[in-house]
Each structure stands twice: as C-alpha cells, then as structure tokens.
PDB file of C-alpha atoms in Angstrom:
ATOM      1  CA  MET A   1      -0.082   0.039  -0.042  1.00 73.00           C
ATOM      2  CA  LEU A   2       1.030   3.567  -0.821  1.00 70.00           C
ATOM      3  CA  TYR A   3       0.474   6.542   1.196  1.00 82.00           C
ATOM      4  CA  ALA A   4       1.618   9.926  -0.587  1.00 84.00           C
ATOM      5  CA  ASP A   5       0.532  13.253  -1.647  1.00 94.00           C
ATOM      6  CA  LEU A   6      -1.696  12.051  -4.518  1.00 94.00           C
ATOM      7  CA  PRO A   7      -1.092  15.461  -6.561  1.00 96.00           C
ATOM      8  CA  SER A   8       2.896  15.486  -5.994  1.00 96.00           C
ATOM      9  CA  HIS A   9       3.027  11.576  -6.638  1.00 94.00           C
ATOM     10  CA  LEU A  10       1.075  11.920 -10.000  1.00 96.00           C
ATOM     11  CA  ALA A  11       3.213  14.832 -11.149  1.00 95.00           C
ATOM     12  CA  SER A  12       6.308  12.921 -10.598  1.00 95.00           C
ATOM     13  CA  CYS A  13       5.314   9.328 -11.323  1.00 93.00           C
ATOM     14  CA  GLY A  14       6.269  10.164 -15.348  1.00 95.00           C
ATOM     15  CA  LEU A  15       2.869   8.349 -16.560  1.00 95.00           C
ATOM     16  CA  PRO A  16      -0.232   9.243 -18.388  1.00 95.00           C
ATOM     17  CA  VAL A  17      -2.774   9.951 -16.183  1.00 96.00           C
ATOM     18  CA  VAL A  18      -6.300   9.178 -17.189  1.00 95.00           C
ATOM     19  CA  GLY A  19      -8.864  11.184 -15.248  1.00 95.00           C
ATOM     20  CA  ALA A  20     -12.742  10.468 -14.834  1.00 93.00           C
ATOM     21  CA  LEU A  21     -14.315  13.921 -15.232  1.00 92.00           C
ATOM     22  CA  LEU A  22     -17.666  15.203 -16.274  1.00 87.00           C
ATOM     23  CA  ASP A  23     -16.364  17.646 -18.900  1.00 89.00           C
ATOM     24  CA  GLY A  24     -13.384  14.972 -20.165  1.00 91.00           C
ATOM     25  CA  GLN A  25     -13.633  13.746 -23.890  1.00 91.00           C
ATOM     26  CA  ASN A  26     -16.368  11.062 -24.563  1.00 90.00           C
ATOM     27  CA  LEU A  27     -14.740   7.537 -23.753  1.00 88.00           C
ATOM     28  CA  TRP A  28     -16.022   6.168 -26.907  1.00 84.00           C
ATOM     29  CA  GLY A  29     -15.833   8.949 -29.268  1.00 80.00           C
ATOM     30  CA  SER A  30     -12.584  10.280 -28.565  1.00 71.00           C
ATOM     31  CA  PRO A  31     -10.340  10.780 -31.337  1.00 75.00           C
ATOM     32  CA  SER A  32      -7.111   9.269 -29.470  1.00 75.00           C
ATOM     33  CA  PRO A  33      -7.232   6.064 -27.536  1.00 80.00           C
ATOM     34  CA  LEU A  34      -6.869   5.891 -23.920  1.00 82.00           C
ATOM     35  CA  PRO A  35      -3.265   4.624 -22.761  1.00 86.00           C
ATOM     36  CA  SER A  36      -3.309   1.185 -21.753  1.00 86.00           C
ATOM     37  CA  LEU A  37      -3.074   0.218 -17.799  1.00 84.00           C
ATOM     38  CA  SER A  38      -0.850  -2.857 -18.743  1.00 82.00           C
ATOM     39  CA  SER A  39       1.699  -0.774 -20.408  1.00 85.00           C
ATOM     40  CA  GLY A  40       1.900   1.693 -17.249  1.00 90.00           C
ATOM     41  CA  SER A  41      -0.955   4.526 -16.935  1.00 93.00           C
ATOM     42  CA  VAL A  42      -2.764   5.816 -13.857  1.00 94.00           C
ATOM     43  CA  LEU A  43      -6.685   6.015 -13.364  1.00 94.00           C
ATOM     44  CA  VAL A  44      -7.985   8.457 -10.869  1.00 96.00           C
ATOM     45  CA  VAL A  45     -11.948   8.637 -10.286  1.00 94.00           C
ATOM     46  CA  GLY A  46     -12.885  10.877  -7.290  1.00 92.00           C
ATOM     47  CA  ASN A  47     -16.109  10.444  -5.319  1.00 86.00           C
ATOM     48  CA  GLU A  48     -19.855  11.021  -6.862  1.00 81.00           C
ATOM     49  CA  GLY A  49     -20.348  14.244  -4.880  1.00 82.00           C
ATOM     50  CA  ARG A  50     -17.035  16.283  -5.724  1.00 87.00           C
ATOM     51  CA  GLY A  51     -15.049  14.610  -8.189  1.00 90.00           C
ATOM     52  CA  LEU A  52     -11.121  15.244  -8.076  1.00 95.00           C
ATOM     53  CA  THR A  53      -9.918  18.059  -6.380  1.00 95.00           C
ATOM     54  CA  PRO A  54      -8.274  21.004  -8.426  1.00 96.00           C
ATOM     55  CA  GLN A  55      -4.879  19.541  -7.590  1.00 97.00           C
ATOM     56  CA  VAL A  56      -5.444  16.262  -9.170  1.00 97.00           C
ATOM     57  CA  ARG A  57      -7.241  17.519 -12.071  1.00 97.00           C
ATOM     58  CA  GLU A  58      -4.422  19.464 -12.811  1.00 97.00           C
ATOM     59  CA  CYS A  59      -2.134  16.392 -13.147  1.00 97.00           C
ATOM     60  CA  VAL A  60      -4.537  14.862 -15.595  1.00 97.00           C
ATOM     61  CA  THR A  61      -3.409  14.068 -19.020  1.00 95.00           C
ATOM     62  CA  HIS A  62      -6.184  12.590 -20.617  1.00 94.00           C
ATOM     63  CA  PRO A  63      -9.653  13.589 -19.291  1.00 94.00           C
ATOM     64  CA  VAL A  64     -12.083  11.339 -20.022  1.00 93.00           C
ATOM     65  CA  THR A  65     -16.139  11.154 -19.529  1.00 91.00           C
ATOM     66  CA  ILE A  66     -18.437   8.125 -19.828  1.00 88.00           C
ATOM     67  CA  PRO A  67     -21.517   9.350 -21.733  1.00 84.00           C
ATOM     68  CA  ASN A  68     -25.138   9.627 -20.464  1.00 78.00           C
ATOM     69  CA  LEU A  69     -26.498   7.644 -23.500  1.00 70.00           C
ATOM     70  CA  SER A  70     -30.014   7.195 -21.831  1.00 66.00           C
ATOM     71  CA  GLY A  71     -30.342  10.734 -20.659  1.00 68.00           C
ATOM     72  CA  THR A  72     -32.044   9.684 -17.596  1.00 67.00           C
ATOM     73  CA  ALA A  73     -29.310   8.914 -15.400  1.00 66.00           C
ATOM     74  CA  GLU A  74     -27.513  11.698 -12.904  1.00 67.00           C
ATOM     75  CA  SER A  75     -24.106   9.930 -12.460  1.00 69.00           C
ATOM     76  CA  LEU A  76     -22.609   6.820 -12.243  1.00 74.00           C
ATOM     77  CA  LYS A  77     -20.979   5.265  -8.917  1.00 85.00           C
ATOM     78  CA  ALA A  78     -17.339   5.685  -8.688  1.00 88.00           C
ATOM     79  CA  VAL A  79     -16.695   2.126  -8.705  1.00 90.00           C
ATOM     80  CA  VAL A  80     -18.947   1.371 -11.577  1.00 89.00           C
ATOM     81  CA  ALA A  81     -17.311   4.041 -13.615  1.00 89.00           C
ATOM     82  CA  CYS A  82     -13.786   2.831 -12.519  1.00 91.00           C
ATOM     83  CA  ALA A  83     -14.679  -0.720 -13.679  1.00 93.00           C
ATOM     84  CA  ILE A  84     -15.666   0.810 -16.988  1.00 91.00           C
ATOM     85  CA  LEU A  85     -12.702   2.687 -17.235  1.00 92.00           C
ATOM     86  CA  MET A  86     -10.300   0.164 -16.393  1.00 92.00           C
ATOM     87  CA  ALA A  87     -12.216  -2.375 -18.902  1.00 91.00           C
ATOM     88  CA  GLN A  88     -11.596   0.030 -21.648  1.00 89.00           C
ATOM     89  CA  MET A  89      -7.852   0.533 -21.051  1.00 89.00           C
ATOM     90  CA  LEU A  90      -7.315  -3.276 -20.446  1.00 88.00           C
ATOM     91  CA  GLN A  91      -8.300  -3.737 -23.877  1.00 80.00           C
ATOM     92  CA  LYS A  92      -5.685  -4.704 -26.564  1.00 57.00           C
ATOM     93  CA  PRO A  93      -5.073  -1.989 -29.185  1.00 58.00           C
TER      94      PRO A  93
END
C-alpha cells in the first residue's frame, strides 16, 4: 500500500494520468485511444459528490467522461465508472 501526497506523486510518476471528469472527452468518441493500464498509466476517479480535487485535476493528461446515453441517469457510482474505464484501458489496441 502506498501513502503519498497524490498530486505530488502523479506529477512526478512520469506516467499518463487518465481522469474521470464530467467535462472530459467522450470515452467512446475520443479521437485518441486511452493509454493502456498494462503498459503503464494511472487512472484517477473522484467521489460521486465532488469529483477530483483541483490539484489532482491539474495532473490529468487524458480527461475522459462516460457519456450519458440514456439521458436520464444523473451519475454513475465511482466504482462502476472505474470498472468501465479499467475495462476499456485493458483492451488490446
């Protein structure tokens, strides 16, 4: 287990940082693919109420959002969003 100042760690890790953000690029319509988890990248997902802190947002190199296709859902639980993003990031290019 790692305990660290997250923004400092993200800024110095040298890896792409994928962040789940409401104003990110559409996960399935993005012109550039997400970096692969298996080849080295970091995924950050905030809580449902507040999302990522401004300090962590500054470290995000690949902002993505999972589009609301139904038009009726308010939000996804963080764990569900994380699972969807990890599944996409583990797919082979």
